[in-house]
Amino acid sequence: MTYNDDGDEPEDARGETEETIKKRPPGLPKNEKLVWDVLAQSDDPMKAYEILDCLKEKGVRAPMTIYRALDGLERKGHIHKLEGLNAFVLCNHEGPHMVQTFLVCERCPKVRELEVRSVEADIEAAVDVSNFQMNTARLEIKGLCHLCAGAE
Amino acid sequence: MTYNDDGDEPEDARGETEETIKKRPPGLPKNEKLVWDVLAQSDDPMKAYEILDCLKEKGVRAPMTIYRALDGLERKGHIHKLEGLNAFVLCNHEGPHMVQTFLVCERCPKVRELEVRSVEADIEAAVDVSNFQMNTARLEIKGLCHLCAGAE
DNA sequence: CCCTGGAGGTTATGATATAACAACGATATA
DNA sequence: TATATCGTTGTTATATCATAACCTCCAGGG
């Protein structure tokens, strides 16, 4: 058995992943696949220890395992960390991008990732003026989501 | 002695604050003044436990004390938290503002706060379209500062 | 065959942050 | 004065988040 025994689908035999819509990127090591699948089944961002809880049943015991997988996934651009929540979400679009924009509800756990071209352009311009060499940027917008705002 | 014995200047008797340029807002409780003064003397963002170390000599013993003061200062808009660094900086401009923008160097501890009107406008527009009720936003831009970029 | 490097397992610990409760001082007001 | 209340502070304990260090396994290349 190798560390990269890629099935195209999760090896899970119990049908837990039937609602997964997103397609898991190929070539991930075992633990990164496990973590990716957990995140894919969650509508909301998840904390490292929550992911760990979900994977206890699969034999994962140590936080280290989760953090290593998260680190790998993040370096490959498959997930983002929401620093304000200490939580992680799948990236929801193709290709690399410099500015990640999130709408974070303060009343419910919902987070949406946006892609806002005009913001990206403005940022690049402003940063340029400041003589700063941008690598990545993360914009976390806090407030009330659609539903929570409606409910006052 | 009251909890709000405002002197206009830090009560520090040893001249440690001689380089302070910023003007501490009036009416702060004792611990918030202490923490504000520490941040004012630092060019760079500081972590809670670093602030605590600086205030050991003034008799502050517990992390709680620092976190409470930071919380008060943040709610009043006098400081910001850089979530990506778990660190805190003085706010560098007047009046309330919805979007905080930071240039965070990945090679040295330098962080600059910007005010970028065009970005703010774009964000508000984009958020509006998304049917989201924005409260605040924080943009953390990572890369190489001026000096570090020059040094390759 | 042996070496190497990526991936993984495990234990321990470090770093960050909050809960809970007690005590104090200022202010208001009866 | 009495006493109620509120914000601030002090203190202890604990929760939460993250990494260091060390060892093993195994696939692939000389």
Coordinates of N, CA, C and O in Angstrom, one line a residue, chain A:
Chain A
M1 N 0.8 -1.2 0.0 CA 0.0 0.0 0.0 C 0.9 1.2 0.0 O 1.8 1.4 0.8
T2 N 0.6 2.2 -0.9 CA 1.4 3.3 -1.0 C 0.7 4.5 -0.2 O -0.4 4.4 0.2
Y3 N 1.4 5.6 -0.1 CA 0.8 6.8 0.5 C -0.1 7.5 -0.5 O -0.8 8.5 -0.1
N4 N 0.0 7.2 -1.8 CA -0.8 7.9 -2.7 C -1.7 7.1 -3.6 O -1.8 7.2 -4.8
D5 N -2.4 6.1 -2.9 CA -3.2 5.2 -3.6 C -4.5 5.9 -4.1 O -5.6 5.6 -3.6
D6 N -4.3 6.7 -5.1 CA -5.5 7.5 -5.5 C -6.6 6.7 -6.1 O -6.5 6.1 -7.1
G7 N -7.7 6.7 -5.4 CA -8.9 6.5 -6.0 C -9.4 7.8 -6.5 O -9.1 8.8 -5.9
D8 N -10.3 7.9 -7.4 CA -10.8 9.2 -7.8 C -11.8 9.7 -6.8 O -12.0 10.9 -6.6
E9 N -12.4 8.7 -6.1 CA -13.4 9.1 -5.1 C -12.9 8.7 -3.7 O -12.0 7.9 -3.6
P10 N -13.5 9.3 -2.7 CA -13.1 8.9 -1.3 C -13.3 7.4 -1.1 O -14.3 6.9 -1.6
E11 N -12.4 6.8 -0.3 CA -12.5 5.4 -0.2 C -13.6 5.0 0.8 O -13.8 3.8 1.1
D12 N -14.2 6.0 1.3 CA -15.2 5.8 2.4 C -16.3 4.8 1.9 O -16.8 4.9 0.8
A13 N -16.6 3.7 2.7 CA -17.5 2.7 2.2 C -18.9 2.8 2.8 O -19.7 2.0 2.5
R14 N -19.1 3.9 3.5 CA -20.4 4.0 4.1 C -21.4 5.0 3.6 O -22.4 5.4 4.2
G15 N -21.0 5.6 2.4 CA -21.9 6.5 1.8 C -22.0 7.9 2.4 O -22.8 8.7 2.1
E16 N -21.1 8.2 3.3 CA -21.1 9.5 4.0 C -20.9 10.6 3.0 O -21.2 11.8 3.3
T17 N -20.3 10.4 1.9 CA -19.9 11.5 1.0 C -20.8 11.7 -0.1 O -20.5 12.4 -1.1
E18 N -22.0 11.1 0.0 CA -22.9 11.2 -1.1 C -23.3 12.6 -1.5 O -23.6 12.9 -2.7
E19 N -23.2 13.5 -0.6 CA -23.6 14.9 -0.9 C -22.4 15.7 -1.4 O -22.6 16.9 -1.8
T20 N -21.2 15.2 -1.4 CA -20.1 15.9 -1.9 C -20.3 16.4 -3.4 O -20.5 15.5 -4.2
I21 N -20.1 17.6 -3.6 CA -20.3 18.2 -4.9 C -19.0 18.5 -5.5 O -18.7 18.1 -6.7
K22 N -18.1 19.1 -4.8 CA -16.8 19.5 -5.3 C -16.0 18.2 -5.6 O -16.1 17.2 -5.0
K23 N -15.1 18.5 -6.5 CA -14.2 17.4 -7.0 C -12.9 17.5 -6.3 O -12.2 18.5 -6.5
R24 N -12.5 16.4 -5.7 CA -11.2 16.5 -4.9 C -10.1 16.4 -5.9 O -10.0 15.6 -6.8
P25 N -9.1 17.3 -5.7 CA -8.0 17.3 -6.6 C -7.2 16.0 -6.5 O -7.1 15.4 -5.4
P26 N -6.7 15.5 -7.6 CA -6.0 14.2 -7.6 C -4.6 14.4 -7.0 O -4.0 15.5 -7.0
G27 N -4.0 13.3 -6.6 CA -2.6 13.2 -6.2 C -2.3 13.6 -4.8 O -1.2 13.8 -4.4
L28 N -3.4 13.8 -4.0 CA -3.1 14.2 -2.6 C -2.7 13.0 -1.8 O -3.2 11.9 -2.0
P29 N -1.8 13.2 -0.8 CA -1.5 12.1 0.1 C -2.7 11.8 1.0 O -3.7 12.6 1.1
K30 N -2.6 10.7 1.6 CA -3.7 10.1 2.4 C -4.4 11.1 3.3 O -5.6 11.3 3.3
N31 N -3.6 11.7 4.2 CA -4.2 12.6 5.2 C -4.8 13.8 4.6 O -5.8 14.3 5.1
E32 N -4.2 14.3 3.5 CA -4.8 15.5 2.9 C -6.1 15.1 2.2 O -7.1 15.9 2.2
K33 N -6.2 13.9 1.7 CA -7.5 13.5 1.2 C -8.6 13.4 2.3 O -9.7 13.9 2.1
L34 N -8.2 12.8 3.4 CA -9.2 12.7 4.5 C -9.7 14.1 4.9 O -10.9 14.3 5.1
V35 N -8.7 15.0 5.1 CA -9.1 16.4 5.5 C -9.9 17.1 4.5 O -10.9 17.7 4.8
W36 N -9.5 17.0 3.2 CA -10.2 17.6 2.1 C -11.7 17.1 2.1 O -12.6 17.9 2.0
D37 N -11.9 15.8 2.3 CA -13.2 15.2 2.2 C -14.1 15.8 3.4 O -15.2 16.1 3.2
V38 N -13.5 15.9 4.5 CA -14.2 16.4 5.7 C -14.7 17.9 5.4 O -15.8 18.2 5.6
L39 N -13.8 18.7 4.9 CA -14.1 20.0 4.6 C -15.2 20.1 3.5 O -16.0 21.0 3.5
A40 N -15.1 19.2 2.5 CA -16.0 19.2 1.4 C -17.4 18.9 1.9 O -18.4 19.3 1.3
Q41 N -17.5 18.1 3.0 CA -18.9 17.8 3.4 C -19.4 18.8 4.4 O -20.6 18.7 4.8
S42 N -18.7 19.8 4.7 CA -19.1 20.9 5.6 C -19.5 22.1 4.8 O -18.8 22.6 4.0
D43 N -20.6 22.7 5.1 CA -21.0 23.9 4.5 C -20.2 25.1 5.0 O -20.0 26.1 4.4
D44 N -19.7 24.9 6.3 CA -19.1 26.0 7.0 C -17.6 25.8 7.2 O -17.2 24.6 7.2
P45 N -16.9 26.8 7.6 CA -15.5 26.6 7.9 C -15.4 25.7 9.1 O -16.3 25.7 10.0
M46 N -14.3 25.0 9.2 CA -14.1 24.1 10.3 C -12.8 24.3 11.0 O -11.8 24.7 10.3
K47 N -12.8 24.2 12.3 CA -11.5 24.3 13.1 C -10.8 23.0 13.0 O -11.3 21.9 12.8
A48 N -9.5 23.1 13.3 CA -8.6 22.0 13.2 C -9.1 20.8 14.1 O -9.1 19.7 13.7
Y49 N -9.5 21.2 15.3 CA -9.8 20.1 16.2 C -11.2 19.5 15.9 O -11.5 18.4 16.3
E50 N -12.0 20.3 15.2 CA -13.3 19.7 14.7 C -13.1 18.7 13.6 O -13.7 17.7 13.6
I51 N -12.1 19.1 12.8 CA -11.8 18.1 11.7 C -11.2 16.8 12.4 O -11.5 15.7 12.0
L52 N -10.4 17.0 13.4 CA -9.8 15.9 14.1 C -10.9 15.0 14.6 O -10.8 13.8 14.5
D53 N -11.9 15.6 15.2 CA -13.0 14.8 15.8 C -13.7 14.0 14.7 O -14.0 12.8 14.9
C54 N -13.9 14.6 13.5 CA -14.5 13.8 12.4 C -13.6 12.7 12.0 O -14.2 11.7 11.4
L55 N -12.4 12.8 12.2 CA -11.5 11.7 11.6 C -11.0 10.8 12.7 O -10.2 9.8 12.4
K56 N -11.5 10.9 13.9 CA -11.2 10.0 15.0 C -11.6 8.6 14.5 O -10.9 7.6 14.7
E57 N -12.8 8.5 13.9 CA -13.3 7.2 13.5 C -12.5 6.6 12.4 O -12.6 5.4 12.1
K58 N -11.7 7.4 11.7 CA -10.9 6.8 10.6 C -9.5 6.6 11.2 O -8.6 6.3 10.4
G59 N -9.3 6.7 12.5 CA -8.0 6.3 13.1 C -7.0 7.5 13.2 O -5.9 7.2 13.7
V60 N -7.5 8.7 12.9 CA -6.6 9.8 13.1 C -6.6 10.2 14.6 O -7.7 10.4 15.1
R61 N -5.5 10.3 15.2 CA -5.4 10.6 16.7 C -4.9 11.9 17.1 O -5.3 12.5 18.1
A62 N -3.9 12.4 16.3 CA -3.2 13.6 16.8 C -3.4 14.9 16.0 O -3.6 14.8 14.8
P63 N -3.5 16.0 16.7 CA -3.6 17.3 16.1 C -2.6 17.5 15.0 O -2.9 18.0 13.9
M64 N -1.4 17.1 15.3 CA -0.3 17.2 14.3 C -0.7 16.7 12.9 O -0.4 17.4 11.9
T65 N -1.4 15.6 12.9 CA -1.8 15.0 11.6 C -2.7 16.0 10.8 O -2.5 16.2 9.6
I66 N -3.6 16.6 11.5 CA -4.5 17.5 10.9 C -3.7 18.8 10.4 O -3.9 19.2 9.3
Y67 N -2.9 19.3 11.3 CA -2.2 20.6 10.9 C -1.3 20.3 9.8 O -1.1 21.2 8.9
R68 N -0.7 19.2 9.7 CA 0.2 18.9 8.6 C -0.6 18.8 7.3 O -0.2 19.4 6.2
A69 N -1.7 18.2 7.3 CA -2.6 18.1 6.1 C -3.1 19.4 5.7 O -3.1 19.8 4.5
L70 N -3.5 20.2 6.7 CA -4.0 21.6 6.4 C -2.9 22.4 5.7 O -3.1 23.1 4.8
D71 N -1.7 22.2 6.3 CA -0.6 23.0 5.7 C -0.3 22.6 4.3 O -0.2 23.5 3.4
G72 N -0.3 21.3 4.0 CA -0.1 20.9 2.6 C -1.2 21.4 1.7 O -0.9 21.9 0.6
L73 N -2.4 21.3 2.1 CA -3.6 21.7 1.3 C -3.5 23.2 1.1 O -3.8 23.7 0.0
E74 N -3.1 24.0 2.1 CA -3.0 25.4 1.9 C -1.9 25.8 1.0 O -2.1 26.7 0.1
R75 N -0.8 25.1 1.1 CA 0.4 25.5 0.2 C 0.0 25.2 -1.2 O 0.5 25.8 -2.1
K76 N -0.8 24.2 -1.4 CA -1.2 23.8 -2.8 C -2.4 24.7 -3.3 O -2.9 24.5 -4.4
G77 N -2.9 25.5 -2.4 CA -4.0 26.4 -2.8 C -5.4 25.8 -2.8 O -6.3 26.4 -3.3
H78 N -5.5 24.7 -2.1 CA -6.8 24.0 -2.1 C -7.7 24.5 -1.0 O -8.9 24.3 -1.1
I79 N -7.1 25.1 0.0 CA -7.9 25.6 1.1 C -7.4 27.0 1.5 O -6.3 27.4 1.2
H80 N -8.2 27.7 2.3 CA -7.8 28.9 2.9 C -8.0 28.9 4.4 O -8.9 28.2 4.8
K81 N -7.2 29.6 5.1 CA -7.5 29.8 6.5 C -8.1 31.1 6.8 O -7.6 32.1 6.3
L82 N -9.2 31.1 7.5 CA -9.8 32.3 8.0 C -9.2 32.7 9.3 O -9.5 32.1 10.4
E83 N -8.2 33.6 9.3 CA -7.5 33.8 10.5 C -8.3 34.4 11.7 O -8.1 34.1 12.8
G84 N -9.3 35.1 11.3 CA -10.2 35.7 12.3 C -11.0 34.6 13.0 O -11.6 34.9 14.1
L85 N -11.1 33.4 12.5 CA -11.9 32.4 13.1 C -11.1 31.2 13.5 O -11.6 30.2 14.1
N86 N -9.8 31.2 13.2 CA -9.0 30.0 13.3 C -9.7 28.8 12.6 O -9.9 27.8 13.2
A87 N -10.2 29.0 11.4 CA -10.9 28.0 10.8 C -10.5 27.9 9.3 O -9.9 28.8 8.8
F88 N -10.9 26.8 8.7 CA -10.4 26.5 7.3 C -11.6 26.1 6.4 O -12.6 25.5 6.8
V89 N -11.5 26.6 5.2 CA -12.5 26.3 4.2 C -11.9 25.9 2.9 O -10.7 26.3 2.6
L90 N -12.6 25.1 2.1 CA -12.1 24.8 0.7 C -12.1 26.1 -0.1 O -13.0 26.9 0.1
C91 N -11.2 26.2 -0.9 CA -11.1 27.3 -1.9 C -12.2 27.0 -3.0 O -12.3 25.8 -3.4
N92 N -12.9 28.0 -3.3 CA -14.1 27.7 -4.2 C -13.9 28.1 -5.7 O -14.9 28.4 -6.4
H93 N -12.7 28.3 -6.1 CA -12.5 28.6 -7.5 C -11.2 28.1 -8.1 O -10.3 27.7 -7.3
E94 N -11.1 28.1 -9.4 CA -10.0 27.6 -10.1 C -8.8 28.5 -10.1 O -9.0 29.7 -9.9
G95 N -7.6 28.0 -10.3 CA -6.4 28.8 -10.5 C -6.0 29.6 -9.3 O -6.8 29.8 -8.4
P96 N -4.8 30.1 -9.4 CA -4.3 30.9 -8.2 C -4.9 32.3 -8.2 O -5.3 32.8 -9.3
H97 N -5.0 32.9 -7.1 CA -5.5 34.2 -7.0 C -4.8 34.9 -5.8 O -4.6 34.3 -4.8
M98 N -4.6 36.1 -6.0 CA -3.8 36.9 -5.0 C -4.7 37.4 -3.8 O -4.2 37.5 -2.7
V99 N -5.9 37.7 -4.1 CA -6.8 38.3 -3.0 C -7.9 37.3 -2.7 O -8.8 37.1 -3.6
Q100 N -8.0 36.9 -1.5 CA -9.1 36.1 -1.1 C -10.1 37.0 -0.3 O -9.7 37.6 0.6
T101 N -11.3 36.9 -0.7 CA -12.3 37.8 0.0 C -13.4 36.9 0.6 O -14.0 36.1 0.0
F102 N -13.7 37.2 1.9 CA -14.6 36.4 2.6 C -15.7 37.3 3.3 O -15.4 38.3 3.9
L103 N -16.9 36.8 3.2 CA -18.0 37.5 3.9 C -18.3 36.6 5.1 O -18.8 35.5 5.0
V104 N -18.0 37.1 6.3 CA -18.1 36.3 7.5 C -19.3 36.8 8.4 O -19.3 38.0 8.8
C105 N -20.3 36.0 8.5 CA -21.4 36.4 9.4 C -21.1 36.3 10.8 O -20.4 35.4 11.3
E106 N -21.5 37.4 11.5 CA -21.2 37.4 13.0 C -22.3 36.8 13.8 O -22.2 36.7 15.0
R107 N -23.3 36.3 13.2 CA -24.4 35.7 13.9 C -24.6 34.2 13.7 O -25.1 33.5 14.5
C108 N -24.2 33.8 12.5 CA -24.3 32.4 12.2 C -22.9 31.9 11.7 O -22.1 32.8 11.5
P109 N -22.7 30.6 11.4 CA -21.4 30.2 11.0 C -21.1 30.4 9.6 O -20.0 30.0 9.1
K110 N -22.0 31.0 8.8 CA -21.8 31.1 7.4 C -20.7 32.0 6.9 O -20.5 33.1 7.4
V111 N -19.9 31.5 6.0 CA -18.9 32.3 5.3 C -18.9 32.0 3.8 O -19.1 30.9 3.4
R112 N -18.9 33.1 3.1 CA -18.9 33.0 1.6 C -17.6 33.6 1.1 O -17.1 34.6 1.5
E113 N -17.0 32.9 0.1 CA -15.8 33.4 -0.5 C -16.3 34.1 -1.8 O -17.0 33.6 -2.6
L114 N -15.8 35.3 -2.0 CA -16.1 36.1 -3.2 C -14.8 36.3 -4.0 O -13.7 36.1 -3.6
E115 N -15.0 36.6 -5.3 CA -13.9 37.0 -6.1 C -14.3 38.4 -6.6 O -15.3 38.5 -7.4
V116 N -13.6 39.4 -6.2 CA -13.9 40.8 -6.6 C -12.8 41.4 -7.4 O -11.8 41.9 -6.8
R117 N -13.0 41.4 -8.7 CA -11.9 41.9 -9.6 C -11.5 43.3 -9.3 O -10.4 43.7 -9.3
S118 N -12.5 44.1 -9.1 CA -12.2 45.6 -8.9 C -11.4 45.8 -7.7 O -10.5 46.6 -7.6
V119 N -11.7 45.1 -6.6 CA -11.0 45.2 -5.4 C -9.5 44.8 -5.6 O -8.6 45.4 -5.2
E120 N -9.4 43.7 -6.3 CA -8.0 43.2 -6.6 C -7.2 44.2 -7.3 O -6.1 44.5 -7.0
A121 N -7.8 44.8 -8.3 CA -7.1 45.8 -9.1 C -6.7 47.0 -8.2 O -5.6 47.5 -8.3
D122 N -7.7 47.5 -7.5 CA -7.4 48.6 -6.6 C -6.3 48.3 -5.6 O -5.4 49.2 -5.3
I123 N -6.3 47.1 -5.1 CA -5.3 46.8 -4.1 C -3.9 46.8 -4.7 O -3.0 47.4 -4.2
E124 N -3.9 46.2 -5.9 CA -2.6 46.1 -6.5 C -2.0 47.5 -6.8 O -0.9 47.8 -6.7
A125 N -2.9 48.4 -7.2 CA -2.5 49.7 -7.5 C -2.0 50.4 -6.2 O -0.9 51.0 -6.2
A126 N -2.8 50.3 -5.2 CA -2.5 51.0 -3.9 C -1.2 50.5 -3.3 O -0.3 51.2 -2.8
V127 N -1.0 49.2 -3.4 CA 0.2 48.5 -2.9 C 1.4 49.0 -3.7 O 2.5 49.2 -3.1
D128 N 1.2 49.1 -5.0 CA 2.3 49.5 -5.8 C 2.8 50.9 -5.4 O 4.0 51.1 -5.3
V129 N 1.9 51.8 -5.2 CA 2.2 53.1 -4.8 C 3.0 53.1 -3.5 O 4.0 53.9 -3.3
S130 N 2.7 52.1 -2.6 CA 3.4 52.1 -1.3 C 4.7 51.4 -1.4 O 5.4 51.1 -0.4
N131 N 5.1 51.0 -2.6 CA 6.4 50.4 -2.8 C 6.5 49.0 -2.0 O 7.5 48.7 -1.4
F132 N 5.4 48.3 -2.1 CA 5.3 47.0 -1.4 C 5.2 45.9 -2.4 O 4.5 46.1 -3.4
Q133 N 5.9 44.8 -2.2 CA 5.8 43.7 -3.1 C 4.8 42.7 -2.6 O 5.2 41.8 -1.9
M134 N 3.6 42.8 -3.1 CA 2.5 41.9 -2.6 C 2.7 40.5 -3.0 O 3.1 40.1 -4.1
N135 N 2.4 39.6 -2.0 CA 2.4 38.2 -2.3 C 1.0 37.7 -2.3 O 0.5 37.3 -3.4
T136 N 0.3 37.7 -1.2 CA -1.1 37.3 -1.1 C -1.8 38.3 -0.3 O -1.2 39.1 0.5
A137 N -3.1 38.3 -0.4 CA -3.9 39.2 0.5 C -5.2 38.5 0.9 O -5.8 37.7 0.1
R138 N -5.7 38.8 2.1 CA -6.9 38.2 2.6 C -7.8 39.3 3.1 O -7.4 40.0 4.0
L139 N -9.0 39.3 2.6 CA -9.9 40.4 3.1 C -11.1 39.7 3.8 O -11.8 38.9 3.2
E140 N -11.2 39.9 5.1 CA -12.2 39.3 5.9 C -13.3 40.4 6.3 O -13.0 41.3 7.0
I141 N -14.4 40.2 5.7 CA -15.5 41.2 5.9 C -16.5 40.7 6.9 O -17.1 39.6 6.7
K142 N -16.7 41.4 8.0 CA -17.6 40.9 9.0 C -18.9 41.7 9.0 O -18.9 42.9 8.8
G143 N -20.0 41.0 9.3 CA -21.3 41.6 9.4 C -22.4 40.6 9.4 O -22.2 39.6 10.0
L144 N -23.5 40.9 8.8 CA -24.6 40.0 8.9 C -24.9 39.5 7.5 O -25.0 40.3 6.5
C145 N -25.0 38.2 7.4 CA -25.3 37.6 6.1 C -26.8 37.9 5.7 O -27.6 38.2 6.6
H146 N -27.0 37.9 4.5 CA -28.3 37.8 3.9 C -29.4 37.3 4.9 O -30.3 38.1 5.2
L147 N -29.3 36.1 5.4 CA -30.4 35.6 6.2 C -30.5 36.2 7.5 O -31.6 36.6 8.0
C148 N -29.4 36.4 8.2 CA -29.4 37.0 9.5 C -29.8 38.4 9.5 O -30.4 38.9 10.4
A149 N -29.4 39.1 8.4 CA -29.8 40.5 8.3 C -31.3 40.6 8.1 O -31.9 41.5 8.7
G150 N -31.9 39.7 7.4 CA -33.3 39.7 7.2 C -34.0 39.5 8.5 O -35.1 40.1 8.8
A151 N -33.5 38.6 9.4 CA -34.1 38.3 10.6 C -33.9 39.4 11.7 O -34.3 39.2 12.9
E152 N -33.3 40.5 11.3 CA -32.9 41.6 12.3 C -32.0 41.1 13.4 O -31.1 40.5 13.5

